[in-house]
PDB file of C-alpha atoms in Angstrom:
ATOM      1  CA  UNK O  22     -12.478   3.410  10.408  1.00  0.00           C
ATOM      2  CA  UNK O  23     -12.811   6.566  11.403  1.00  0.00           C
ATOM      3  CA  UNK O  24     -15.272   9.395  10.245  1.00  0.00           C
ATOM      4  CA  UNK O  25     -12.946  12.446  10.816  1.00  0.00           C
ATOM      5  CA  UNK O  26      -9.275  12.809  10.241  1.00  0.00           C
ATOM      6  CA  UNK O  27      -6.432  12.106  12.638  1.00  0.00           C
ATOM      7  CA  UNK O  28      -4.348  15.126  13.922  1.00  0.00           C
ATOM      8  CA  UNK O  29      -4.597  17.893  11.215  1.00  0.00           C
ATOM      9  CA  UNK O  30      -1.226  18.733  10.423  1.00  0.00           C
ATOM     10  CA  UNK O  31      -0.081  15.230   9.535  1.00  0.00           C
ATOM     11  CA  UNK O  32      -3.121  13.414   7.893  1.00  0.00           C
ATOM     12  CA  UNK O  33      -2.311  10.061   9.633  1.00  0.00           C
ATOM     13  CA  UNK O  34      -5.899   8.240  10.694  1.00  0.00           C
ATOM     14  CA  UNK O  35      -6.173   7.102  14.401  1.00  0.00           C
ATOM     15  CA  UNK O  36      -7.241   3.828  15.380  1.00  0.00           C
ATOM     16  CA  UNK O  37     -10.978   2.635  14.107  1.00  0.00           C
ATOM     17  CA  UNK O  38     -13.770   3.810  16.595  1.00  0.00           C
ATOM     18  CA  UNK O  39     -15.642   1.264  18.557  1.00  0.00           C
ATOM     19  CA  UNK O  40     -18.121  -0.606  16.016  1.00  0.00           C
ATOM     20  CA  UNK O  41     -16.070  -0.119  12.884  1.00  0.00           C
ATOM     21  CA  UNK O  42     -15.885  -3.076  10.585  1.00  0.00           C
ATOM     22  CA  UNK O  43     -14.698  -5.701  12.153  1.00  0.00           C
ATOM     23  CA  UNK O  44     -11.271  -8.222  11.076  1.00  0.00           C
ATOM     24  CA  UNK O  45     -11.416 -11.367   9.943  1.00  0.00           C
ATOM     25  CA  UNK O  46      -9.519 -13.738  12.261  1.00  0.00           C
ATOM     26  CA  UNK O  47      -6.054 -13.803  11.405  1.00  0.00           C
ATOM     27  CA  UNK O  48      -4.286 -17.521  11.073  1.00  0.00           C
ATOM     28  CA  UNK O  49      -1.255 -18.608  13.053  1.00  0.00           C
ATOM     29  CA  UNK O  50       1.531 -16.934  11.979  1.00  0.00           C
ATOM     30  CA  UNK O  51       3.729 -19.085   9.976  1.00  0.00           C
ATOM     31  CA  UNK O  52       7.392 -20.050  11.159  1.00  0.00           C
ATOM     32  CA  UNK O  53       9.887 -16.760  10.684  1.00  0.00           C
ATOM     33  CA  UNK O  54      12.308 -16.742   7.534  1.00  0.00           C
ATOM     34  CA  UNK O  55      14.818 -14.675   7.161  1.00  0.00           C
ATOM     35  CA  UNK O  56      15.437 -13.423   3.830  1.00  0.00           C
ATOM     36  CA  UNK O  57      18.706 -11.945   2.289  1.00  0.00           C
ATOM     37  CA  UNK O  58      18.822  -9.590  -1.031  1.00  0.00           C
ATOM     38  CA  UNK O  59      21.713  -8.248  -2.549  1.00  0.00           C
ATOM     39  CA  UNK O  60      23.559  -9.781   0.635  1.00  0.00           C
ATOM     40  CA  UNK O  61      21.781  -7.838   3.156  1.00  0.00           C
ATOM     41  CA  UNK O  62      18.892  -9.222   5.461  1.00  0.00           C
ATOM     42  CA  UNK O  63      15.449  -7.746   4.571  1.00  0.00           C
ATOM     43  CA  UNK O  64      14.324  -6.051   7.684  1.00  0.00           C
ATOM     44  CA  UNK O  65      10.967  -3.679   8.278  1.00  0.00           C
ATOM     45  CA  UNK O  66      10.224  -3.748   4.390  1.00  0.00           C
ATOM     46  CA  UNK O  67       7.456  -0.885   3.591  1.00  0.00           C
ATOM     47  CA  UNK O  68       4.539  -1.611   1.264  1.00  0.00           C
ATOM     48  CA  UNK O  69       2.353   1.368   0.063  1.00  0.00           C
ATOM     49  CA  UNK O  70      -1.179  -0.066  -0.139  1.00  0.00           C
ATOM     50  CA  UNK O  71      -4.813   1.699  -1.245  1.00  0.00           C
ATOM     51  CA  UNK O  72      -7.315   1.962  -3.859  1.00  0.00           C
ATOM     52  CA  UNK O  73      -6.524   2.653  -7.548  1.00  0.00           C
ATOM     53  CA  UNK O  74      -5.501   6.884  -8.280  1.00  0.00           C
ATOM     54  CA  UNK O  75      -5.871   7.310  -4.329  1.00  0.00           C
ATOM     55  CA  UNK O  76      -2.008   8.238  -3.735  1.00  0.00           C
ATOM     56  CA  UNK O  77       0.068   5.170  -3.651  1.00  0.00           C
ATOM     57  CA  UNK O  78       2.147   6.362  -6.985  1.00  0.00           C
ATOM     58  CA  UNK O  79       2.688   9.585  -4.952  1.00  0.00           C
ATOM     59  CA  UNK O  80       4.385   7.808  -1.726  1.00  0.00           C
ATOM     60  CA  UNK O  81       5.804   5.339  -3.154  1.00  0.00           C
ATOM     61  CA  UNK O  82       7.879   8.266  -5.528  1.00  0.00           C
ATOM     62  CA  UNK O  83       9.045   9.973  -2.342  1.00  0.00           C
ATOM     63  CA  UNK O  84       9.950   6.559  -0.851  1.00  0.00           C
ATOM     64  CA  UNK O  85      11.615   5.394  -3.909  1.00  0.00           C
ATOM     65  CA  UNK O  86      13.765   8.578  -3.904  1.00  0.00           C
ATOM     66  CA  UNK O  87      14.468   8.605  -0.271  1.00  0.00           C
ATOM     67  CA  UNK O  88      18.305   7.833   0.991  1.00  0.00           C
ATOM     68  CA  UNK O  89      18.721   3.876   1.316  1.00  0.00           C
ATOM     69  CA  UNK O  90      15.296   3.039  -0.370  1.00  0.00           C
ATOM     70  CA  UNK O  91      14.930   0.671  -2.829  1.00  0.00           C
ATOM     71  CA  UNK O  92      11.420   0.051  -3.904  1.00  0.00           C
ATOM     72  CA  UNK O  93       9.622  -1.199  -6.568  1.00  0.00           C
ATOM     73  CA  UNK O  94       6.462  -0.628  -8.162  1.00  0.00           C
ATOM     74  CA  UNK O  95       5.027  -3.258 -10.760  1.00  0.00           C
ATOM     75  CA  UNK O  96       8.472  -5.532 -10.955  1.00  0.00           C
ATOM     76  CA  UNK O  97       8.129  -7.951 -13.254  1.00  0.00           C
ATOM     77  CA  UNK O  98       8.869 -11.031 -10.508  1.00  0.00           C
ATOM     78  CA  UNK O  99       6.363  -9.347  -8.299  1.00  0.00           C
ATOM     79  CA  UNK O 100       3.283  -8.069 -10.249  1.00  0.00           C
ATOM     80  CA  UNK O 101       1.863 -11.345 -11.541  1.00  0.00           C
ATOM     81  CA  UNK O 102       2.002 -12.841  -8.379  1.00  0.00           C
ATOM     82  CA  UNK O 103       0.157  -9.779  -6.617  1.00  0.00           C
ATOM     83  CA  UNK O 104      -2.723 -10.303  -9.709  1.00  0.00           C
ATOM     84  CA  UNK O 105      -2.845 -13.720  -9.119  1.00  0.00           C
ATOM     85  CA  UNK O 106      -3.783 -13.662  -5.563  1.00  0.00           C
ATOM     86  CA  UNK O 107      -5.936 -10.613  -5.883  1.00  0.00           C
ATOM     87  CA  UNK O 108      -7.859 -12.545  -8.747  1.00  0.00           C
ATOM     88  CA  UNK O 109      -8.009 -15.311  -7.387  1.00  0.00           C
ATOM     89  CA  UNK O 110      -8.593 -14.946  -3.075  1.00  0.00           C
ATOM     90  CA  UNK O 111      -8.927 -18.814  -2.327  1.00  0.00           C
ATOM     91  CA  UNK O 112      -4.997 -18.831  -3.582  1.00  0.00           C
ATOM     92  CA  UNK O 113      -4.132 -17.829   0.246  1.00  0.00           C
ATOM     93  CA  UNK O 114      -7.289 -18.795   1.954  1.00  0.00           C
ATOM     94  CA  UNK O 115      -6.091 -21.969   4.215  1.00  0.00           C
ATOM     95  CA  UNK O 116      -2.448 -21.732   3.160  1.00  0.00           C
ATOM     96  CA  UNK O 117      -0.594 -18.991   4.512  1.00  0.00           C
ATOM     97  CA  UNK O 118       3.091 -20.580   4.369  1.00  0.00           C
ATOM     98  CA  UNK O 119       2.449 -21.346   1.113  1.00  0.00           C
ATOM     99  CA  UNK O 120       1.363 -17.794  -0.092  1.00  0.00           C
ATOM    100  CA  UNK O 121       3.821 -16.231   2.073  1.00  0.00           C
ATOM    101  CA  UNK O 122       6.714 -18.492   0.544  1.00  0.00           C
ATOM    102  CA  UNK O 123       5.459 -17.276  -2.933  1.00  0.00           C
ATOM    103  CA  UNK O 124       5.397 -14.012  -2.135  1.00  0.00           C
ATOM    104  CA  UNK O 125       9.240 -13.749  -0.707  1.00  0.00           C
ATOM    105  CA  UNK O 126      10.122 -15.503  -3.632  1.00  0.00           C
ATOM    106  CA  UNK O 127       8.567 -13.236  -5.778  1.00  0.00           C
ATOM    107  CA  UNK O 128      10.521 -10.331  -3.921  1.00  0.00           C
ATOM    108  CA  UNK O 129      13.923 -11.936  -3.651  1.00  0.00           C
ATOM    109  CA  UNK O 130      13.695 -11.819  -7.271  1.00  0.00           C
ATOM    110  CA  UNK O 131      12.069  -8.215  -7.512  1.00  0.00           C
ATOM    111  CA  UNK O 132      14.461  -6.872  -5.321  1.00  0.00           C
ATOM    112  CA  UNK O 133      17.668  -7.937  -6.968  1.00  0.00           C
ATOM    113  CA  UNK O 134      20.068  -5.200  -7.967  1.00  0.00           C
ATOM    114  CA  UNK O 135      21.962  -5.474 -11.270  1.00  0.00           C
ATOM    115  CA  UNK O 136      22.887  -4.014 -14.391  1.00  0.00           C
ATOM    116  CA  UNK O 137      19.598  -5.500 -16.504  1.00  0.00           C
ATOM    117  CA  UNK O 138      17.612  -5.250 -13.068  1.00  0.00           C
ATOM    118  CA  UNK O 139      15.644  -2.490 -14.556  1.00  0.00           C
ATOM    119  CA  UNK O 140      14.596  -4.640 -17.482  1.00  0.00           C
ATOM    120  CA  UNK O 141      11.918  -6.029 -15.463  1.00  0.00           C
ATOM    121  CA  UNK O 142      10.358  -2.591 -13.860  1.00  0.00           C
ATOM    122  CA  UNK O 143       7.256  -0.895 -15.134  1.00  0.00           C
ATOM    123  CA  UNK O 144       7.615   2.292 -16.870  1.00  0.00           C
ATOM    124  CA  UNK O 145       5.854   4.017 -13.710  1.00  0.00           C
ATOM    125  CA  UNK O 146       9.088   2.626 -11.597  1.00  0.00           C
ATOM    126  CA  UNK O 147      11.172   4.163 -13.462  1.00  0.00           C
ATOM    127  CA  UNK O 148       9.310   7.281 -13.707  1.00  0.00           C
ATOM    128  CA  UNK O 149       9.680   7.700 -10.081  1.00  0.00           C
ATOM    129  CA  UNK O 150      13.182   6.912  -9.264  1.00  0.00           C
ATOM    130  CA  UNK O 151      14.074   9.433 -12.188  1.00  0.00           C
ATOM    131  CA  UNK O 152      16.232   6.749 -14.369  1.00  0.00           C
ATOM    132  CA  UNK O 153      17.649   7.325 -17.434  1.00  0.00           C
ATOM    133  CA  UNK O 154      18.802   4.709 -20.074  1.00  0.00           C
ATOM    134  CA  UNK O 155      18.568   1.293 -18.964  1.00  0.00           C
ATOM    135  CA  UNK O 156      20.750   1.306 -15.829  1.00  0.00           C
ATOM    136  CA  UNK O 157      19.211   0.415 -12.496  1.00  0.00           C
ATOM    137  CA  UNK O 158      16.782   2.532 -11.241  1.00  0.00           C
ATOM    138  CA  UNK O 159      17.861   2.774  -7.727  1.00  0.00           C
ATOM    139  CA  UNK O 160      21.614   4.225  -8.802  1.00  0.00           C
ATOM    140  CA  UNK O 161      24.625   4.016  -6.585  1.00  0.00           C
ATOM    141  CA  UNK O 162      23.003   4.380  -3.412  1.00  0.00           C
ATOM    142  CA  UNK O 163      23.684   1.969  -0.349  1.00  0.00           C
ATOM    143  CA  UNK O 164      20.617  -0.427   0.143  1.00  0.00           C
ATOM    144  CA  UNK O 165      19.366  -0.531   3.765  1.00  0.00           C
ATOM    145  CA  UNK O 166      15.959  -0.775   3.505  1.00  0.00           C
ATOM    146  CA  UNK O 167      13.242  -2.357   0.555  1.00  0.00           C
ATOM    147  CA  UNK O 168       9.632  -1.661  -0.119  1.00  0.00           C
ATOM    148  CA  UNK O 169       7.084  -2.085  -2.928  1.00  0.00           C
ATOM    149  CA  UNK O 170       3.881  -0.350  -4.069  1.00  0.00           C
ATOM    150  CA  UNK O 171       2.928  -2.689  -6.576  1.00  0.00           C
ATOM    151  CA  UNK O 172      -0.712  -2.082  -7.890  1.00  0.00           C
ATOM    152  CA  UNK O 173      -3.292  -3.942  -6.180  1.00  0.00           C
ATOM    153  CA  UNK O 174      -0.769  -5.027  -3.246  1.00  0.00           C
ATOM    154  CA  UNK O 175      -3.485  -4.469  -1.050  1.00  0.00           C
ATOM    155  CA  UNK O 176      -5.321  -7.464  -1.442  1.00  0.00           C
ATOM    156  CA  UNK O 177      -2.701  -9.443  -0.538  1.00  0.00           C
ATOM    157  CA  UNK O 178      -1.850  -7.753   2.591  1.00  0.00           C
ATOM    158  CA  UNK O 179      -2.542 -10.192   5.198  1.00  0.00           C
ATOM    159  CA  UNK O 180       0.106 -13.159   2.963  1.00  0.00           C
ATOM    160  CA  UNK O 181       2.737  -9.833   3.032  1.00  0.00           C
ATOM    161  CA  UNK O 182       2.647  -9.796   6.873  1.00  0.00           C
ATOM    162  CA  UNK O 183       2.828 -13.577   6.898  1.00  0.00           C
ATOM    163  CA  UNK O 184       5.853 -13.426   4.663  1.00  0.00           C
ATOM    164  CA  UNK O 185       7.369 -10.483   6.252  1.00  0.00           C
ATOM    165  CA  UNK O 186       6.224 -10.279  10.105  1.00  0.00           C
ATOM    166  CA  UNK O 187       7.987  -7.195  11.007  1.00  0.00           C
ATOM    167  CA  UNK O 188       7.091  -5.340   7.312  1.00  0.00           C
ATOM    168  CA  UNK O 189       5.628  -1.541   7.987  1.00  0.00           C
ATOM    169  CA  UNK O 190       2.312  -1.387   5.839  1.00  0.00           C
ATOM    170  CA  UNK O 191       1.348   2.503   4.622  1.00  0.00           C
ATOM    171  CA  UNK O 192      -2.738   2.840   3.852  1.00  0.00           C
ATOM    172  CA  UNK O 193      -3.177   5.674   1.960  1.00  0.00           C
ATOM    173  CA  UNK O 194      -7.102   6.969   1.326  1.00  0.00           C
ATOM    174  CA  UNK O 195      -8.812   9.797  -0.958  1.00  0.00           C
ATOM    175  CA  UNK O 196     -11.852  10.899  -1.693  1.00  0.00           C
ATOM    176  CA  UNK O 197     -13.779   8.162  -3.051  1.00  0.00           C
ATOM    177  CA  UNK O 198     -14.845  10.889  -5.958  1.00  0.00           C
ATOM    178  CA  UNK O 199     -11.759  11.821  -7.012  1.00  0.00           C
ATOM    179  CA  UNK O 200     -10.642   8.342  -6.743  1.00  0.00           C
ATOM    180  CA  UNK O 201     -13.180   7.155  -8.876  1.00  0.00           C
ATOM    181  CA  UNK O 202     -12.570  10.404 -11.369  1.00  0.00           C
ATOM    182  CA  UNK O 203      -9.155   8.949 -11.581  1.00  0.00           C
ATOM    183  CA  UNK O 204     -10.103   5.666 -12.352  1.00  0.00           C
ATOM    184  CA  UNK O 205     -12.250   6.283 -15.478  1.00  0.00           C
ATOM    185  CA  UNK O 206      -9.216   7.550 -17.161  1.00  0.00           C
ATOM    186  CA  UNK O 207      -7.164   4.503 -15.957  1.00  0.00           C
ATOM    187  CA  UNK O 208      -6.845   1.789 -18.561  1.00  0.00           C
ATOM    188  CA  UNK O 209      -5.097  -0.780 -15.869  1.00  0.00           C
ATOM    189  CA  UNK O 210      -7.910   0.154 -13.001  1.00  0.00           C
ATOM    190  CA  UNK O 211     -10.698  -0.410 -15.317  1.00  0.00           C
ATOM    191  CA  UNK O 212      -9.303  -3.628 -17.341  1.00  0.00           C
ATOM    192  CA  UNK O 213     -10.666  -5.368 -13.984  1.00  0.00           C
ATOM    193  CA  UNK O 214     -14.147  -4.526 -14.995  1.00  0.00           C
ATOM    194  CA  UNK O 215     -13.629  -6.977 -18.508  1.00  0.00           C
ATOM    195  CA  UNK O 216     -15.581  -9.719 -18.862  1.00  0.00           C
ATOM    196  CA  UNK O 217     -14.275 -12.996 -17.157  1.00  0.00           C
ATOM    197  CA  UNK O 218     -11.173 -11.115 -15.283  1.00  0.00           C
ATOM    198  CA  UNK O 219     -12.519 -11.671 -12.248  1.00  0.00           C
ATOM    199  CA  UNK O 220     -14.361 -15.089 -11.660  1.00  0.00           C
ATOM    200  CA  UNK O 221     -17.875 -14.616  -9.552  1.00  0.00           C
ATOM    201  CA  UNK O 222     -19.110 -17.527  -9.857  1.00  0.00           C
ATOM    202  CA  UNK O 223     -16.234 -19.095  -7.972  1.00  0.00           C
ATOM    203  CA  UNK O 224     -16.378 -16.752  -4.917  1.00  0.00           C
ATOM    204  CA  UNK O 225     -19.223 -15.254  -3.239  1.00  0.00           C
ATOM    205  CA  UNK O 226     -17.482 -12.497  -2.377  1.00  0.00           C
ATOM    206  CA  UNK O 227     -14.950 -10.500  -4.879  1.00  0.00           C
ATOM    207  CA  UNK O 228     -12.910  -7.860  -2.967  1.00  0.00           C
ATOM    208  CA  UNK O 229     -11.002  -6.470  -5.516  1.00  0.00           C
ATOM    209  CA  UNK O 230     -13.981  -5.412  -7.551  1.00  0.00           C
ATOM    210  CA  UNK O 231     -15.609  -4.872  -3.877  1.00  0.00           C
ATOM    211  CA  UNK O 232     -18.678  -7.039  -4.059  1.00  0.00           C
ATOM    212  CA  UNK O 233     -19.240  -8.699  -0.883  1.00  0.00           C
ATOM    213  CA  UNK O 234     -22.910  -9.368  -0.556  1.00  0.00           C
ATOM    214  CA  UNK O 235     -25.687 -11.326  -2.466  1.00  0.00           C
ATOM    215  CA  UNK O 236     -27.180  -7.691  -3.548  1.00  0.00           C
ATOM    216  CA  UNK O 237     -23.528  -6.565  -4.511  1.00  0.00           C
ATOM    217  CA  UNK O 238     -23.625  -9.705  -7.021  1.00  0.00           C
ATOM    218  CA  UNK O 239     -26.885  -8.676  -8.478  1.00  0.00           C
ATOM    219  CA  UNK O 240     -26.412  -4.810  -8.701  1.00  0.00           C
ATOM    220  CA  UNK O 241     -23.132  -5.343 -10.300  1.00  0.00           C
ATOM    221  CA  UNK O 242     -23.778  -6.183 -14.183  1.00  0.00           C
ATOM    222  CA  UNK O 243     -26.080  -3.052 -14.000  1.00  0.00           C
ATOM    223  CA  UNK O 244     -23.776  -0.620 -12.843  1.00  0.00           C
ATOM    224  CA  UNK O 245     -22.298   2.175 -15.247  1.00  0.00           C
ATOM    225  CA  UNK O 246     -18.391   2.159 -15.118  1.00  0.00           C
ATOM    226  CA  UNK O 247     -18.477   5.099 -12.683  1.00  0.00           C
ATOM    227  CA  UNK O 248     -20.893   2.909 -10.296  1.00  0.00           C
ATOM    228  CA  UNK O 249     -17.977   0.098 -10.498  1.00  0.00           C
ATOM    229  CA  UNK O 250     -15.354   2.248  -9.808  1.00  0.00           C
ATOM    230  CA  UNK O 251     -17.519   3.433  -6.951  1.00  0.00           C
ATOM    231  CA  UNK O 252     -17.909  -0.136  -5.352  1.00  0.00           C
ATOM    232  CA  UNK O 253     -14.547  -0.759  -6.010  1.00  0.00           C
ATOM    233  CA  UNK O 254     -13.364   2.329  -3.921  1.00  0.00           C
ATOM    234  CA  UNK O 255     -15.959   0.916  -1.394  1.00  0.00           C
ATOM    235  CA  UNK O 256     -14.477  -2.029  -0.967  1.00  0.00           C
ATOM    236  CA  UNK O 257     -11.227  -1.090  -1.192  1.00  0.00           C
ATOM    237  CA  UNK O 258     -11.988   1.359   1.901  1.00  0.00           C
ATOM    238  CA  UNK O 259     -13.955  -1.434   4.085  1.00  0.00           C
ATOM    239  CA  UNK O 260     -10.599  -3.839   3.434  1.00  0.00           C
ATOM    240  CA  UNK O 261      -8.446  -0.755   4.522  1.00  0.00           C
ATOM    241  CA  UNK O 262     -10.677  -0.612   7.863  1.00  0.00           C
ATOM    242  CA  UNK O 263     -10.393  -4.560   9.024  1.00  0.00           C
ATOM    243  CA  UNK O 264      -6.695  -4.240   8.335  1.00  0.00           C
ATOM    244  CA  UNK O 265      -6.630  -1.545  10.602  1.00  0.00           C
ATOM    245  CA  UNK O 266      -8.522  -3.573  13.264  1.00  0.00           C
ATOM    246  CA  UNK O 267      -6.679  -6.424  13.028  1.00  0.00           C
ATOM    247  CA  UNK O 268      -3.063  -4.929  12.910  1.00  0.00           C
ATOM    248  CA  UNK O 269      -0.862  -2.604  15.574  1.00  0.00           C
ATOM    249  CA  UNK O 270      -0.157   0.787  15.032  1.00  0.00           C
ATOM    250  CA  UNK O 271       3.292  -0.272  14.905  1.00  0.00           C
ATOM    251  CA  UNK O 272       2.785  -2.313  11.663  1.00  0.00           C
ATOM    252  CA  UNK O 273       0.482   0.029  10.309  1.00  0.00           C
ATOM    253  CA  UNK O 274      -0.959   3.848   9.311  1.00  0.00           C
ATOM    254  CA  UNK O 275      -3.521   5.333   7.571  1.00  0.00           C
ATOM    255  CA  UNK O 276      -2.418   8.630   5.793  1.00  0.00           C
ATOM    256  CA  UNK O 277      -5.323  10.850   3.895  1.00  0.00           C
ATOM    257  CA  UNK O 278      -4.524  11.867   0.760  1.00  0.00           C
ATOM    258  CA  UNK O 279      -5.787  15.537   0.966  1.00  0.00           C
ATOM    259  CA  UNK O 280      -4.082  16.246   4.149  1.00  0.00           C
ATOM    260  CA  UNK O 281      -0.736  14.773   2.521  1.00  0.00           C
ATOM    261  CA  UNK O 282      -0.496  17.087  -0.205  1.00  0.00           C
ATOM    262  CA  UNK O 283      -1.596  20.371   1.832  1.00  0.00           C
ATOM    263  CA  UNK O 284       0.973  19.703   4.778  1.00  0.00           C
ATOM    264  CA  UNK O 285       3.776  17.591   2.861  1.00  0.00           C
ATOM    265  CA  UNK O 286       6.411  18.542   5.581  1.00  0.00           C
ATOM    266  CA  UNK O 287       3.844  16.959   8.472  1.00  0.00           C
ATOM    267  CA  UNK O 288       3.289  14.001   6.781  1.00  0.00           C
ATOM    268  CA  UNK O 289       6.600  13.184   5.734  1.00  0.00           C
ATOM    269  CA  UNK O 290       7.830  13.862   9.564  1.00  0.00           C
ATOM    270  CA  UNK O 291       5.285  11.382  10.849  1.00  0.00           C
ATOM    271  CA  UNK O 292       6.125   8.646   8.007  1.00  0.00           C
ATOM    272  CA  UNK O 293       9.637   8.899   8.732  1.00  0.00           C
ATOM    273  CA  UNK O 294       8.497   8.591  12.693  1.00  0.00           C
ATOM    274  CA  UNK O 295       6.650   5.546  11.615  1.00  0.00           C
ATOM    275  CA  UNK O 296       8.965   3.665   8.975  1.00  0.00           C
ATOM    276  CA  UNK O 297      12.312   4.292  10.960  1.00  0.00           C
ATOM    277  CA  UNK O 298      13.904   6.185   8.052  1.00  0.00           C
ATOM    278  CA  UNK O 299      13.736   9.635   6.829  1.00  0.00           C
ATOM    279  CA  UNK O 300      11.262   9.874   3.509  1.00  0.00           C
ATOM    280  CA  UNK O 301      11.656  12.528   0.963  1.00  0.00           C
ATOM    281  CA  UNK O 302       9.616  15.253   1.445  1.00  0.00           C
ATOM    282  CA  UNK O 303       9.307  17.384  -1.632  1.00  0.00           C
ATOM    283  CA  UNK O 304       8.296  14.178  -3.280  1.00  0.00           C
ATOM    284  CA  UNK O 305       5.098  14.108  -1.625  1.00  0.00           C
ATOM    285  CA  UNK O 306       3.773  17.014  -3.590  1.00  0.00           C
ATOM    286  CA  UNK O 307       1.756  15.978  -6.315  1.00  0.00           C
ATOM    287  CA  UNK O 308       2.816  16.665 -10.275  1.00  0.00           C
ATOM    288  CA  UNK O 309       0.611  19.755 -12.032  1.00  0.00           C
ATOM    289  CA  UNK O 310      -2.308  17.562 -13.089  1.00  0.00           C
ATOM    290  CA  UNK O 311      -6.000  18.633 -13.631  1.00  0.00           C
ATOM    291  CA  UNK O 312      -6.830  15.381 -11.425  1.00  0.00           C
ATOM    292  CA  UNK O 313      -4.537  15.509  -8.433  1.00  0.00           C
ATOM    293  CA  UNK O 314      -5.971  18.197  -6.626  1.00  0.00           C
ATOM    294  CA  UNK O 315      -8.654  17.638  -3.765  1.00  0.00           C
ATOM    295  CA  UNK O 316     -12.117  18.084  -5.173  1.00  0.00           C
ATOM    296  CA  UNK O 317     -11.339  17.518  -8.500  1.00  0.00           C
ATOM    297  CA  UNK O 318     -13.972  15.174  -9.065  1.00  0.00           C
ATOM    298  CA  UNK O 319     -16.496  18.122  -9.151  1.00  0.00           C
ATOM    299  CA  UNK O 320     -15.369  19.388 -12.807  1.00  0.00           C
ATOM    300  CA  UNK O 321     -14.301  15.689 -13.916  1.00  0.00           C
ATOM    301  CA  UNK O 322     -17.649  13.540 -12.852  1.00  0.00           C
ATOM    302  CA  UNK O 323     -20.424  14.431 -15.067  1.00  0.00           C
ATOM    303  CA  UNK O 324     -24.187  14.872 -12.845  1.00  0.00           C
ATOM    304  CA  UNK O 325     -25.173  11.062 -13.264  1.00  0.00           C
ATOM    305  CA  UNK O 326     -21.577   9.618 -12.489  1.00  0.00           C
ATOM    306  CA  UNK O 327     -22.127  11.851  -9.634  1.00  0.00           C
ATOM    307  CA  UNK O 328     -25.401  11.041  -8.451  1.00  0.00           C
ATOM    308  CA  UNK O 329     -24.161   7.361  -9.413  1.00  0.00           C
ATOM    309  CA  UNK O 330     -21.174   7.214  -6.972  1.00  0.00           C
ATOM    310  CA  UNK O 331     -23.225   8.648  -3.993  1.00  0.00           C
ATOM    311  CA  UNK O 332     -25.675   6.011  -4.502  1.00  0.00           C
ATOM    312  CA  UNK O 333     -22.940   3.221  -4.496  1.00  0.00           C
ATOM    313  CA  UNK O 334     -20.417   4.814  -2.149  1.00  0.00           C
ATOM    314  CA  UNK O 335     -22.072   7.826  -0.451  1.00  0.00           C
ATOM    315  CA  UNK O 336     -22.390   6.080   2.939  1.00  0.00           C
ATOM    316  CA  UNK O 337     -19.185   4.731   2.890  1.00  0.00           C
ATOM    317  CA  UNK O 338     -17.903   8.308   1.770  1.00  0.00           C
ATOM    318  CA  UNK O 339     -19.412  10.102   4.954  1.00  0.00           C
ATOM    319  CA  UNK O 340     -18.112   7.477   7.228  1.00  0.00           C
ATOM    320  CA  UNK O 341     -14.520   8.029   6.217  1.00  0.00           C
ATOM    321  CA  UNK O 342     -15.097  12.277   6.565  1.00  0.00           C
ATOM    322  CA  UNK O 343     -15.808  12.663   2.811  1.00  0.00           C
ATOM    323  CA  UNK O 344     -19.325  14.190   2.900  1.00  0.00           C
ATOM    324  CA  UNK O 345     -18.995  17.447   1.667  1.00  0.00           C
TER     325      UNK O 345
END
């Protein structure tokens, strides 16, 4: 991944430079499959990926409130499948066809629109859609595009491409220090660090917590919570770099959170051109929140936490342009 932003007025990062983290070889594509939901073929679904507290929900809200979009966030049919793949990477390893089928089946259920469909929505999904009462959060609009921004969706990105070869992936990256500050107050993010939540004995590396080497495995138990959040952010950014190496510019773009909130109109134009549909520009502005501005970590992390984040992820921070 490049160490400097792409065009300053869009927040879109360009292709990785020579020497960036290499991608794992992609297996042969699975057989084409046409998914029909609500009587309409699903074409070019949009998936939003990123580390916790990096702006995924902000981008998801903008898509969810855009004309013609039905985007879900943590839908009850989808989230358990996503978390199963995240917790157990071996489930998809060598089983591309089966993993793709499981994901398609989950989204076929999750994207259904009915009077009771939002009973399976997360609170975040309903709030992003501005839904009131118990009716569908997609309203009465005509649906032409589908998407999802479930937490931890990044960890099954390759299976998403196998399931939907024409998918459009939006990755969002944020200063890791701000992401760590957010994770420290996010119960869902911290749950991954609970004993037994992931099985390090079953995997030589575990992307969901950022453990990649024997040195990481040895260091993990002694890290503070801030250090574990930093390792998770570091691993996520490396995974995003591998995806950028493996996928074409027509399939994936990476956005920088700080540029997106600073220039929402320019970012919306870039995203709209990439996905081939107009995105709601006003929704790219974050709600007033002490943790939403760039550089909030300076107030939210104490010196010991900031020092550990630097020790664990400092090299990665500088590699992706967050050295100051």
